[in-house]
Amino acid sequence: MMNIKIERLNHLFMEEISRILMTEIKDEDIKFVTVTGVDITNDLSFAKVYITVLDPEKKESTLTALKGASHFIRGKLSERIDIRHTPELKFLYDDSIAYGERIEEIIGKMNENQNDDE
């Protein structure tokens, strides 16, 4: 069972990082980034930040830009969230949305084939 404090911090970090990306980051490569989740380790030393982008072709350049801005984002988080140690941020692309779309596509094809057989 996940610690309730960690769950709250995950949600709070997700909201604050989204807010920072929308309002305070000027880099054009980071436009249209959606934070889909945050997973903070139990010792609060690292945080995996899962993101998606509107244009999948810009995935790599966006991740590179976020890696460069991670110290700035971490500094802003330390100002906004009152915890002793702000975790190191690692940005990862969230493939779960594309995976879900692929599953729906496969199920749709299976249903079409089933209807054709009847």
Tab-separated table of C-alpha atoms in Angstrom:
chain	number	residue	atom	x	y	z
A	1	MET	CA	0.000	0.000	0.000
A	2	MET	CA	1.341	3.395	-0.997
A	3	ASN	CA	2.034	5.892	1.735
A	4	ILE	CA	-0.704	8.560	1.904
A	5	LYS	CA	1.890	11.327	2.277
A	6	ILE	CA	3.644	10.182	-0.916
A	7	GLU	CA	0.297	10.038	-2.758
A	8	ARG	CA	-0.467	13.619	-1.733
A	9	LEU	CA	3.011	14.769	-2.740
A	10	ASN	CA	2.673	13.015	-6.119
A	11	HIS	CA	-0.554	14.891	-6.815
A	12	LEU	CA	0.799	18.202	-5.504
A	13	PHE	CA	3.979	17.887	-7.585
A	14	MET	CA	1.917	17.073	-10.681
A	15	GLU	CA	-0.203	20.202	-10.223
A	16	GLU	CA	2.722	22.499	-9.448
A	17	ILE	CA	4.933	21.232	-12.273
A	18	SER	CA	2.032	21.696	-14.701
A	19	ARG	CA	1.532	25.234	-13.420
A	20	ILE	CA	5.249	26.033	-13.721
A	21	LEU	CA	5.378	24.682	-17.276
A	22	MET	CA	2.341	26.730	-18.312
A	23	THR	CA	3.254	30.029	-16.716
A	24	GLU	CA	6.983	30.313	-16.100
A	25	ILE	CA	8.856	28.341	-18.772
A	26	LYS	CA	9.628	30.349	-21.899
A	27	ASP	CA	11.197	27.536	-23.960
A	28	GLU	CA	9.208	26.846	-27.143
A	29	ASP	CA	10.175	23.139	-27.058
A	30	ILE	CA	8.222	22.749	-23.820
A	31	LYS	CA	4.949	24.131	-25.166
A	32	PHE	CA	1.949	21.787	-25.110
A	33	VAL	CA	3.408	19.421	-22.513
A	34	THR	CA	0.941	17.569	-20.321
A	35	VAL	CA	2.068	16.122	-17.003
A	36	THR	CA	0.236	12.807	-16.643
A	37	GLY	CA	1.707	11.654	-13.353
A	38	VAL	CA	4.470	11.887	-10.787
A	39	ASP	CA	6.014	9.019	-8.857
A	40	ILE	CA	8.157	10.080	-5.882
A	41	THR	CA	10.372	7.546	-4.127
A	42	ASN	CA	9.651	6.803	-0.461
A	43	ASP	CA	12.836	8.559	0.679
A	44	LEU	CA	11.884	11.683	-1.360
A	45	SER	CA	15.185	11.649	-3.244
A	46	PHE	CA	13.847	11.206	-6.794
A	47	ALA	CA	10.654	11.972	-8.668
A	48	LYS	CA	9.731	10.475	-12.021
A	49	VAL	CA	7.594	12.978	-13.914
A	50	TYR	CA	5.548	11.390	-16.704
A	51	ILE	CA	4.660	13.658	-19.620
A	52	THR	CA	3.001	13.548	-23.017
A	53	VAL	CA	3.272	16.011	-25.879
A	54	LEU	CA	0.753	17.107	-28.477
A	55	ASP	CA	3.123	16.327	-31.368
A	56	PRO	CA	4.779	12.902	-30.933
A	57	GLU	CA	7.548	13.923	-33.355
A	58	LYS	CA	8.764	16.474	-30.784
A	59	LYS	CA	9.030	13.915	-27.996
A	60	GLU	CA	12.840	13.775	-27.901
A	61	SER	CA	13.404	17.533	-28.196
A	62	THR	CA	10.830	18.144	-25.466
A	63	LEU	CA	12.462	15.637	-23.115
A	64	THR	CA	15.863	17.237	-23.775
A	65	ALA	CA	14.456	20.714	-23.059
A	66	LEU	CA	12.779	19.479	-19.856
A	67	LYS	CA	16.034	17.886	-18.716
A	68	GLY	CA	17.733	21.249	-19.191
A	69	ALA	CA	14.991	23.064	-17.292
A	70	SER	CA	14.766	20.521	-14.461
A	71	HIS	CA	16.973	22.565	-12.077
A	72	PHE	CA	14.815	25.653	-12.639
A	73	ILE	CA	11.613	23.635	-12.116
A	74	ARG	CA	13.047	21.998	-8.994
A	75	GLY	CA	13.954	25.431	-7.588
A	76	LYS	CA	10.420	26.690	-8.174
A	77	LEU	CA	9.007	23.576	-6.514
A	78	SER	CA	11.182	24.119	-3.452
A	79	GLU	CA	9.736	27.652	-3.141
A	80	ARG	CA	6.136	26.422	-3.452
A	81	ILE	CA	6.091	23.095	-1.608
A	82	ASP	CA	7.162	22.979	2.012
A	83	ILE	CA	9.253	19.821	2.345
A	84	ARG	CA	12.760	19.452	3.719
A	85	HIS	CA	14.334	18.080	0.541
A	86	THR	CA	12.954	18.625	-2.969
A	87	PRO	CA	13.533	15.466	-5.036
A	88	GLU	CA	15.640	15.304	-8.188
A	89	LEU	CA	13.334	15.365	-11.215
A	90	LYS	CA	13.529	12.853	-14.050
A	91	PHE	CA	11.196	13.439	-16.988
A	92	LEU	CA	9.891	10.376	-18.819
A	93	TYR	CA	7.555	10.072	-21.783
A	94	ASP	CA	4.262	8.382	-20.876
A	95	ASP	CA	3.442	5.753	-23.506
A	96	SER	CA	0.277	4.576	-21.738
A	97	ILE	CA	-2.055	6.765	-23.831
A	98	ALA	CA	-0.645	5.449	-27.123
A	99	TYR	CA	-0.749	1.918	-25.673
A	100	GLY	CA	-4.421	2.342	-24.737
A	101	GLU	CA	-5.261	3.645	-28.221
A	102	ARG	CA	-3.520	0.636	-29.768
A	103	ILE	CA	-5.511	-1.769	-27.553
A	104	GLU	CA	-8.772	-0.041	-28.579
A	105	GLU	CA	-7.784	-0.339	-32.237
A	106	ILE	CA	-7.116	-4.077	-31.862
A	107	ILE	CA	-10.427	-4.651	-30.054
A	108	GLY	CA	-12.241	-2.679	-32.751
A	109	LYS	CA	-10.704	-4.868	-35.475
A	110	MET	CA	-11.641	-8.015	-33.560
A	111	ASN	CA	-15.240	-6.800	-33.296
A	112	GLU	CA	-15.325	-6.016	-37.038
A	113	ASN	CA	-14.033	-9.500	-37.855
A	114	GLN	CA	-16.594	-11.078	-35.528
A	115	ASN	CA	-19.426	-9.116	-37.172
A	116	ASP	CA	-18.191	-10.135	-40.667
A	117	ASP	CA	-18.271	-13.834	-39.684
A	118	GLU	CA	-21.922	-13.672	-38.619
